C-alpha cells in the first residue's frame, strides 16, 4: 500500500484509493482545509501536489437561518431542499420509524421543488417498493465493489468480499471488482 505524502505526483495519487480519513490527515498535516466531501479533499490534494499551494476555493455565504415554519402535507418542498432534523421528524411521523433519507429519495426531493410533502410521502413509498437498484455514486467505490462482488459470488461471505476489497485497493489502478481478485482468498493468511 502506498503512503500519501507530498512526494507523490498527482498522476500517482490518482492511481490509488485512499480513505477519506487518510485524505483529511494529509490535509491537516500540510495545513490544508479538511472540510468537505471526499471529492473536495481529492481536488484540494491534487492541486497541492501540482503546485505546492493551497487551492483557492470560492467563499460560500451562508444564508441567514429563518425560523422554520411548521411542515404540513400541503407544504411545498422548495428550492435547495436540505435533509434536516425537522424534516426527518416530519417524515418519521408520516411514514414510520423506519424512515431514512436514502440517496434515491434525496435526489427526488431536490429535483422536485414544486411538489408537496404529500407528494414526497407517496414518492418515498413508490421508491421503497421499486426493485430497481440505486446507482452508486463514483465516490463510493467500496460500496460498488461489494455490490459487484456479491453479484458474481453469492456463495461468498462479507469477510471474503472485504478481504478482496482490501487487496484490490492496495493495487495501482482501478478499484472495480474482477474475478481475479478472488486469488487473494486462496493465499494462506
Coordinates of C-alpha atoms in Angstrom, one line a residue:
X1 CA 0.0 0.0 0.0
X2 CA 1.4 3.4 -1.0
X3 CA 1.6 6.1 1.6
X4 CA 0.1 9.5 0.9
X5 CA 2.9 12.0 1.1
X6 CA 3.7 15.3 -0.7
X7 CA 6.3 13.5 -2.7
X8 CA 3.6 11.7 -4.7
X9 CA 2.9 13.3 -8.1
X10 CA -0.8 14.0 -9.0
X11 CA -0.9 11.1 -11.5
X12 CA 0.4 8.6 -9.0
X13 CA -2.1 9.9 -6.4
X14 CA -4.9 9.2 -8.9
X15 CA -3.8 5.6 -9.3
X16 CA -4.5 4.7 -5.7
X17 CA -7.5 4.5 -3.4
X18 CA -7.3 6.5 -0.1
X19 CA -9.9 6.5 2.6
X20 CA -11.4 9.9 3.4
X21 CA -9.8 9.8 6.8
X22 CA -6.3 9.4 5.1
X23 CA -7.1 12.4 2.9
X24 CA -8.1 14.5 5.9
X25 CA -5.0 13.5 7.8
X26 CA -2.8 14.5 4.9
X27 CA -4.6 17.9 4.5
X28 CA -4.3 18.5 8.2
X29 CA -0.5 17.7 8.2
X30 CA 0.0 20.1 5.3
X31 CA -2.1 22.9 6.7
X32 CA -4.9 22.5 4.1
X33 CA -8.6 22.8 4.7
X34 CA -10.0 19.4 5.9
X35 CA -13.8 20.0 5.4
X36 CA -15.9 18.9 2.5
X37 CA -16.7 15.8 0.6
X38 CA -14.1 13.2 -0.4
X39 CA -14.1 14.7 -3.9
X40 CA -13.4 18.1 -2.4
X41 CA -10.4 16.7 -0.5
X42 CA -9.1 14.9 -3.5
X43 CA -9.3 18.1 -5.7
X44 CA -7.5 20.0 -3.0
X45 CA -4.8 17.5 -2.7
X46 CA -4.2 17.2 -6.5
X47 CA -3.9 21.0 -6.7
X48 CA -1.4 21.0 -3.8
X49 CA 0.6 18.1 -5.3
X50 CA 0.8 20.0 -8.6
X51 CA 1.5 23.5 -7.3
X52 CA 2.6 23.1 -3.7
X53 CA -0.1 25.7 -2.9
X54 CA -3.4 25.7 -1.2
X55 CA -6.4 25.6 -3.6
X56 CA -8.3 29.0 -3.7
X57 CA -11.9 28.0 -3.0
X58 CA -14.9 30.3 -3.5
X59 CA -16.3 31.7 -0.4
X60 CA -19.8 30.4 0.2
X61 CA -22.0 32.9 2.0
X62 CA -24.4 31.2 4.4
X63 CA -27.9 32.4 4.1
X64 CA -29.4 33.7 7.3
X65 CA -31.3 31.0 9.1
X66 CA -35.0 31.7 9.1
X67 CA -37.3 30.3 11.7
X68 CA -38.7 27.1 10.3
X69 CA -42.4 27.1 9.7
X70 CA -44.5 24.1 10.6
X71 CA -44.3 21.5 7.9
X72 CA -47.7 20.1 6.7
X73 CA -48.5 17.6 3.9
X74 CA -49.5 20.5 1.7
X75 CA -46.3 22.5 2.3
X76 CA -44.1 22.9 -0.8
X77 CA -40.6 21.2 -0.7
X78 CA -39.0 24.4 -2.0
X79 CA -35.7 25.1 -3.7
X80 CA -32.4 23.8 -2.2
X81 CA -34.1 21.1 -0.1
X82 CA -32.0 20.2 2.9
X83 CA -32.4 16.9 4.8
X84 CA -32.6 18.5 8.2
X85 CA -33.8 17.2 11.6
X86 CA -37.2 18.8 11.5
X87 CA -37.9 17.2 8.1
X88 CA -36.6 13.8 9.2
X89 CA -39.0 14.0 12.2
X90 CA -41.9 15.0 9.9
X91 CA -41.3 12.1 7.6
X92 CA -40.9 9.7 10.5
X93 CA -44.3 10.8 11.8
X94 CA -45.9 10.3 8.3
X95 CA -44.0 7.2 7.2
X96 CA -42.9 5.5 10.4
X97 CA -39.8 5.0 12.5
X98 CA -38.1 3.0 9.6
X99 CA -37.8 6.2 7.5
X100 CA -34.4 7.0 6.2
X101 CA -33.2 9.8 3.8
X102 CA -31.8 7.3 1.2
X103 CA -30.0 8.6 -1.8
X104 CA -32.7 8.0 -4.4
X105 CA -35.3 9.8 -2.2
X106 CA -32.9 12.7 -1.6
X107 CA -32.4 13.1 -5.3
X108 CA -36.2 13.0 -5.8
X109 CA -36.7 15.7 -3.1
X110 CA -34.0 18.0 -4.6
X111 CA -35.3 17.7 -8.1
X112 CA -39.0 18.4 -7.3
X113 CA -39.1 21.8 -5.5
X114 CA -42.7 22.5 -6.6
X115 CA -44.1 19.2 -5.2
X116 CA -45.7 19.0 -1.7
X117 CA -44.7 16.9 1.2
X118 CA -47.8 14.7 0.4
X119 CA -46.2 14.0 -3.0
X120 CA -42.9 13.3 -1.3
X121 CA -44.5 10.7 1.0
X122 CA -46.1 9.0 -2.0
X123 CA -42.8 9.1 -3.9
X124 CA -41.0 7.6 -0.9
X125 CA -43.4 4.6 -0.8
X126 CA -43.0 4.2 -4.6
X127 CA -39.2 4.2 -4.4
X128 CA -39.3 1.8 -1.5
X129 CA -41.5 -0.7 -3.4
X130 CA -39.3 -0.4 -6.5
X131 CA -37.0 -3.3 -7.2
X132 CA -34.7 -1.0 -9.2
X133 CA -31.2 -0.9 -7.7
X134 CA -29.9 2.6 -6.7
X135 CA -27.0 3.9 -8.7
X136 CA -23.9 4.1 -6.5
X137 CA -22.0 7.4 -6.8
X138 CA -18.5 7.4 -8.1
X139 CA -17.1 8.4 -4.7
X140 CA -18.5 5.2 -3.1
X141 CA -16.1 2.8 -4.7
X142 CA -16.2 0.4 -1.7
X143 CA -20.0 0.0 -1.9
X144 CA -19.8 -0.6 -5.7
X145 CA -17.1 -3.1 -5.3
X146 CA -19.1 -5.0 -2.6
X147 CA -22.2 -5.0 -4.7
X148 CA -20.3 -6.3 -7.8
X149 CA -18.5 -8.9 -5.7
X150 CA -21.8 -10.4 -4.5
X151 CA -23.4 -10.2 -7.9
X152 CA -20.7 -12.6 -9.0
X153 CA -20.1 -14.6 -5.8
X154 CA -23.3 -15.3 -3.9
X155 CA -21.6 -18.2 -2.2
X156 CA -19.0 -16.0 -0.5
X157 CA -19.1 -14.1 2.8
X158 CA -18.8 -10.4 3.6
X159 CA -15.4 -11.2 5.1
X160 CA -14.3 -12.6 1.8
X161 CA -15.6 -9.5 0.0
X162 CA -13.8 -7.2 2.4
X163 CA -10.5 -9.2 2.1
X164 CA -10.7 -8.9 -1.7
X165 CA -11.5 -5.2 -1.4
X166 CA -8.5 -4.5 0.8
X167 CA -6.3 -6.4 -1.6
X168 CA -7.7 -4.5 -4.6
X169 CA -7.4 -1.1 -3.1
X170 CA -3.7 -1.7 -2.3
X171 CA -3.0 -2.1 -6.0
X172 CA -2.3 0.6 -8.5
X173 CA -5.1 1.3 -11.0
X174 CA -8.9 1.0 -10.8
X175 CA -10.8 -0.4 -7.9
X176 CA -13.5 -2.3 -9.8
X177 CA -14.2 -5.9 -9.0
X178 CA -12.6 -8.5 -11.2
X179 CA -12.8 -12.3 -10.9
X180 CA -9.0 -12.5 -10.5
X181 CA -9.4 -10.6 -7.1
X182 CA -10.6 -14.0 -5.7
X183 CA -7.0 -15.2 -5.9
X184 CA -6.3 -13.5 -2.6
X185 CA -8.8 -15.8 -0.9
X186 CA -6.6 -18.8 -1.8
X187 CA -3.5 -17.4 -0.2
X188 CA -2.7 -18.6 3.3
X189 CA -3.1 -16.0 5.9

